[in-house]
Amino acid sequence: MVTSNKQILTLVPFDKSDVPGLIELSASVGWDYDKKEIGTVLSSGKIFGHKNAEGEIVSSAAIIPYDTFLASIGMVIVHKNFRGMGLGKEATKKCIESVSKETVIMLIATEEGKPLYEKMGFNTVDFVHKYICDHYIANTKPLNNSEIIIEEFSEVDIDELLKLDEDAFGDKRSRFLMARIKQCEKCLVVKDNNGLIVGYGLSISGPINLILGPIVAPDYQTAIVLIDKLSSKHQGKLRIDVPSGNNEFMMLLEKSGFVNVNQPPIMVMNAVNMPSRNNTLVGIAAQVFG
């Protein structure tokens, strides 16, 4: 990576041809975005950033607009050789300008990025708990509820799943979820005895972790059973990001071998609080997707 001066850096939108460069940029800061993950970001939203005179990608920021009033910003990365030049701010500002001024924009901040976002008008409204598991301990207690079944997702379930997710997340996100389901290793749905979907969970295979999320469940016991079924037969690390307020669920995760390694803030712009949620979202999709 050649260090360049600001005059010959260009802010551009990225496309599929830029995926290898974005993976390289991600790896340079110790993040683990891969081809599939960046593909889902591109199919659900937009990525902007800077290229130097040699065409190398030196910064990025992504925005995923959801169906009505909410968008999520993430993947804000600046190569170490180009820090202190305002590139992260420029790329993030470009993301903000790509949606309407009425859009509520959320992001999950790094410790380094938080002061920048505050200056841009974001305020902290909540926290998310990043859990990593090196050695998963399976749940030995069977689900004590004969009124639900857990089965693999079928396309006929999509409308019901989207509505369930909308109530849990705070906005409908059809384009993103359909892309995420195509990307996932497993997608499981929880149905009651009337055949109605009351929960669901996805697992996403990454280069370092099997990512568990989104996880939407009517109670923590059902959520843990979803975790069990999504994690079964996986050899390797697991990751789940849990919104605040799910203390009982986090205790159950810790009994299964998960460790809370970070608690980054959730920040919003153009709103005082997070959109209304029904407290069934116990695991987010990933920090870039909010």
Coordinates of C-alpha atoms in Angstrom, one line a residue:
M1 CA 0.0 0.0 0.0
V2 CA 1.5 3.3 -1.2
T3 CA 1.0 6.3 1.0
S4 CA -0.6 9.2 -1.0
N5 CA -1.6 12.7 -0.4
K6 CA -5.2 13.8 -0.2
Q7 CA -5.2 15.7 -3.5
I8 CA -5.0 12.5 -5.5
L9 CA -7.6 10.5 -3.5
T10 CA -11.0 10.0 -5.1
L11 CA -14.3 9.4 -3.3
V12 CA -16.3 6.8 -5.3
P13 CA -19.1 4.3 -5.1
F14 CA -17.9 0.7 -5.1
D15 CA -19.3 -2.2 -7.0
K16 CA -18.7 -6.0 -7.3
S17 CA -15.4 -5.4 -9.1
D18 CA -14.1 -3.7 -5.9
V19 CA -14.8 -6.7 -3.6
P20 CA -11.2 -8.0 -3.5
G21 CA -9.9 -4.5 -2.6
L22 CA -12.5 -4.2 0.1
I23 CA -11.6 -7.5 1.6
E24 CA -7.9 -6.4 1.6
L25 CA -8.9 -3.1 3.4
S26 CA -10.9 -5.0 5.9
A27 CA -8.1 -7.4 6.7
S28 CA -5.7 -4.5 7.1
V29 CA -7.6 -3.4 10.3
G30 CA -8.1 -7.0 11.5
W31 CA -11.8 -7.3 10.4
D32 CA -13.1 -10.4 8.6
Y33 CA -15.3 -9.3 5.8
D34 CA -15.4 -11.9 3.0
K35 CA -16.8 -12.0 -0.5
K36 CA -20.2 -13.3 0.6
E37 CA -20.6 -10.7 3.4
I38 CA -19.6 -7.8 1.1
G39 CA -21.9 -9.2 -1.6
T40 CA -24.8 -9.0 0.8
V41 CA -23.9 -5.4 1.8
L42 CA -23.8 -4.4 -1.9
S43 CA -27.0 -6.2 -2.8
S44 CA -28.8 -4.5 0.2
G45 CA -27.2 -1.0 0.1
K46 CA -24.2 1.0 -1.1
I47 CA -20.5 1.3 -0.2
F48 CA -18.5 4.4 -0.7
G49 CA -14.9 5.1 -0.2
H50 CA -11.6 6.5 -1.5
K51 CA -9.1 5.2 -4.0
N52 CA -5.5 6.4 -4.3
A53 CA -3.7 7.2 -7.6
E54 CA -2.8 3.5 -8.0
G55 CA -6.5 2.5 -7.7
E56 CA -6.1 0.9 -4.3
I57 CA -9.0 1.2 -1.8
V58 CA -7.9 3.2 1.2
S59 CA -11.3 3.9 2.9
S60 CA -14.9 2.6 3.0
A61 CA -18.3 3.2 4.5
A62 CA -21.5 1.3 3.8
I63 CA -25.2 2.3 4.2
I64 CA -28.1 -0.2 4.1
P65 CA -31.5 1.6 3.7
Y66 CA -34.4 -0.4 5.0
D67 CA -37.9 -0.4 3.6
T68 CA -39.5 2.7 5.1
F69 CA -37.6 5.1 7.4
L70 CA -34.5 3.5 8.9
A71 CA -31.0 2.9 7.5
S72 CA -27.8 1.4 9.0
I73 CA -24.2 2.6 8.5
G74 CA -21.2 0.3 9.0
M75 CA -18.0 -1.0 7.5
V76 CA -16.4 2.4 8.2
I77 CA -12.7 1.6 7.6
V78 CA -9.6 3.8 6.9
H79 CA -6.3 2.2 6.0
K80 CA -3.7 3.0 8.7
N81 CA -1.5 4.9 6.2
F82 CA -4.3 7.4 5.4
R83 CA -5.7 8.2 8.9
G84 CA -6.0 11.7 10.1
M85 CA -7.2 13.0 6.7
G86 CA -10.9 13.0 7.3
L87 CA -11.5 10.1 4.9
G88 CA -13.8 8.2 7.3
K89 CA -15.9 11.4 7.8
E90 CA -16.2 12.0 4.1
A91 CA -17.2 8.5 3.3
T92 CA -19.8 8.4 6.1
K93 CA -21.1 11.8 5.0
K94 CA -21.6 10.4 1.5
C95 CA -23.6 7.5 3.0
I96 CA -25.8 10.0 4.9
E97 CA -26.4 12.1 1.8
S98 CA -27.5 9.0 -0.2
V99 CA -30.8 8.8 1.8
S100 CA -33.5 11.3 2.6
K101 CA -33.1 13.8 5.4
E102 CA -36.0 12.2 7.2
T103 CA -34.3 8.8 7.4
V104 CA -33.3 7.7 10.9
I105 CA -29.7 6.5 10.6
M106 CA -28.3 4.0 13.1
L107 CA -24.8 2.6 13.5
I108 CA -22.8 0.6 16.0
A109 CA -19.6 2.6 16.8
T110 CA -16.1 1.5 17.5
E111 CA -14.3 3.3 20.4
E112 CA -12.2 5.2 17.9
G113 CA -15.1 6.2 15.7
K114 CA -17.5 7.4 18.5
P115 CA -16.1 11.0 18.8
L116 CA -16.4 11.4 15.0
Y117 CA -20.0 10.3 15.0
E118 CA -20.9 12.6 17.9
K119 CA -19.5 15.5 16.0
M120 CA -21.6 14.5 13.0
G121 CA -24.8 14.5 15.1
F122 CA -25.2 10.9 16.2
N123 CA -26.1 10.2 19.9
T124 CA -25.8 7.0 21.9
V125 CA -29.1 5.3 22.6
D126 CA -28.2 1.8 23.6
F127 CA -25.4 -0.8 23.6
V128 CA -24.8 -4.2 21.9
H129 CA -22.9 -7.0 23.6
K130 CA -20.5 -8.9 21.4
Y131 CA -20.2 -12.5 22.4
I132 CA -17.5 -15.0 21.2
C133 CA -17.4 -18.7 21.9
D134 CA -14.4 -20.9 21.3
H135 CA -15.8 -24.1 22.7
Y136 CA -19.6 -24.4 22.6
I137 CA -21.3 -26.3 25.4
A138 CA -24.6 -27.7 24.1
N139 CA -27.8 -27.0 26.0
T140 CA -28.7 -30.2 27.9
K141 CA -32.3 -29.1 28.9
P142 CA -34.8 -29.9 26.1
L143 CA -37.3 -27.2 25.3
N144 CA -40.3 -27.7 27.6
N145 CA -42.9 -26.6 25.2
S146 CA -44.8 -29.1 23.1
E147 CA -46.7 -26.3 21.4
I148 CA -43.9 -25.2 19.1
I149 CA -41.7 -26.8 16.4
I150 CA -38.5 -25.7 14.9
E151 CA -38.0 -26.5 11.2
E152 CA -36.0 -25.3 8.2
F153 CA -37.2 -22.1 6.4
S154 CA -39.2 -22.5 3.3
E155 CA -39.9 -19.7 0.8
V156 CA -43.6 -19.9 1.5
D157 CA -42.7 -18.5 5.0
I158 CA -41.1 -15.3 3.7
D159 CA -44.0 -12.9 4.2
E160 CA -44.6 -14.1 7.7
L161 CA -40.9 -14.0 8.6
L162 CA -40.6 -10.4 7.2
K163 CA -43.5 -9.2 9.4
L164 CA -42.0 -11.0 12.5
D165 CA -38.7 -9.4 11.8
E166 CA -40.2 -5.9 11.3
D167 CA -41.9 -6.0 14.7
A168 CA -38.6 -7.2 16.3
F169 CA -36.2 -4.9 14.5
G170 CA -38.3 -1.7 14.1
D171 CA -38.5 -1.5 10.3
K172 CA -39.2 -3.9 7.5
R173 CA -36.0 -5.0 5.7
S174 CA -37.1 -7.2 2.9
R175 CA -34.3 -6.7 0.4
F176 CA -31.6 -7.3 3.1
L177 CA -33.3 -10.4 4.7
M178 CA -33.8 -12.1 1.4
A179 CA -30.2 -11.6 0.5
R180 CA -29.1 -12.7 4.0
I181 CA -31.2 -15.9 3.7
K182 CA -29.4 -16.7 0.4
Q183 CA -26.1 -16.2 2.1
C184 CA -26.8 -18.2 5.2
E185 CA -25.7 -21.7 6.2
K186 CA -29.0 -22.4 8.0
C187 CA -32.3 -20.5 8.4
L188 CA -34.6 -22.0 11.0
V189 CA -38.2 -21.0 11.9
V190 CA -40.1 -21.5 15.1
K191 CA -43.8 -22.3 14.6
D192 CA -46.6 -22.6 17.1
N193 CA -49.3 -25.3 17.0
N194 CA -51.3 -23.3 14.5
G195 CA -48.4 -23.2 12.1
L196 CA -47.7 -19.5 12.7
I197 CA -44.1 -18.3 12.8
V198 CA -43.2 -16.9 16.2
G199 CA -39.4 -16.9 15.9
Y200 CA -36.5 -17.5 13.5
G201 CA -32.7 -17.6 13.4
L202 CA -29.8 -17.6 10.8
S203 CA -26.2 -18.8 10.9
I204 CA -23.7 -17.2 8.6
S205 CA -20.3 -18.8 7.8
G206 CA -17.4 -16.3 8.0
P207 CA -13.7 -16.8 7.7
I208 CA -13.2 -16.6 11.5
N209 CA -16.6 -17.1 13.2
L210 CA -20.0 -18.8 12.5
I211 CA -22.2 -15.7 13.0
L212 CA -25.5 -16.3 14.7
G213 CA -28.1 -13.7 13.8
P214 CA -30.6 -12.4 13.4
I215 CA -32.2 -14.4 16.2
V216 CA -35.9 -13.5 17.0
A217 CA -37.6 -15.6 19.6
P218 CA -40.7 -15.3 21.9
D219 CA -38.6 -16.3 25.0
Y220 CA -35.0 -17.0 26.0
Q221 CA -35.4 -20.7 26.2
T222 CA -36.6 -20.9 22.6
A223 CA -33.7 -18.6 21.6
I224 CA -31.2 -21.0 23.2
V225 CA -32.7 -23.9 21.4
L226 CA -32.3 -22.0 18.1
I227 CA -28.6 -21.3 19.0
D228 CA -28.2 -25.1 19.7
K229 CA -29.7 -26.1 16.4
L230 CA -27.8 -23.4 14.4
S231 CA -24.5 -24.3 16.1
S232 CA -24.8 -28.1 15.9
K233 CA -22.0 -29.8 13.9
H234 CA -20.0 -26.6 13.6
Q235 CA -16.3 -27.0 14.5
G236 CA -14.9 -23.6 15.3
K237 CA -15.7 -20.2 16.8
L238 CA -19.2 -18.7 17.2
R239 CA -20.2 -15.1 17.4
I240 CA -23.5 -13.4 18.4
D241 CA -24.2 -9.7 19.1
V242 CA -26.9 -9.2 21.6
P243 CA -28.9 -6.0 22.2
S244 CA -29.1 -4.7 25.8
G245 CA -32.0 -5.8 27.9
N246 CA -31.5 -9.5 27.3
N247 CA -29.7 -10.3 30.5
E248 CA -31.3 -13.7 31.1
F249 CA -30.4 -14.7 27.6
M250 CA -26.8 -13.5 28.0
M251 CA -26.6 -15.6 31.2
L252 CA -27.7 -18.7 29.3
L253 CA -25.1 -17.9 26.5
E254 CA -22.4 -17.6 29.1
K255 CA -23.3 -21.1 30.5
S256 CA -22.9 -22.4 26.9
G257 CA -19.3 -21.0 26.7
F258 CA -19.8 -17.6 25.2
V259 CA -17.7 -14.7 26.5
N260 CA -18.7 -11.0 26.4
V261 CA -15.7 -9.3 24.7
N262 CA -17.0 -5.9 23.9
Q263 CA -20.0 -3.6 24.4
P264 CA -20.0 -1.0 21.6
P265 CA -22.6 1.8 21.6
I266 CA -25.6 2.0 19.2
M267 CA -25.9 5.5 17.9
V268 CA -28.7 7.2 15.9
M269 CA -29.1 10.4 13.9
N270 CA -32.4 12.2 13.2
A271 CA -34.1 10.6 16.2
V272 CA -33.9 10.6 20.0
N273 CA -34.3 6.9 20.5
M274 CA -34.2 3.6 18.6
P275 CA -37.3 2.7 16.6
S276 CA -40.0 0.9 18.6
R277 CA -39.2 -2.8 19.0
N278 CA -41.2 -5.7 20.7
N279 CA -38.3 -7.1 22.7
T280 CA -38.0 -10.4 20.7
L281 CA -34.7 -9.5 18.9
V282 CA -32.1 -11.3 20.9
G283 CA -29.3 -11.4 18.3
I284 CA -28.6 -8.9 15.6
A285 CA -27.6 -9.8 12.0
A286 CA -24.2 -8.1 12.3
Q287 CA -22.9 -4.7 13.3
V288 CA -23.0 -3.3 9.8
F289 CA -26.7 -4.2 9.5
G290 CA -27.7 -2.7 12.9

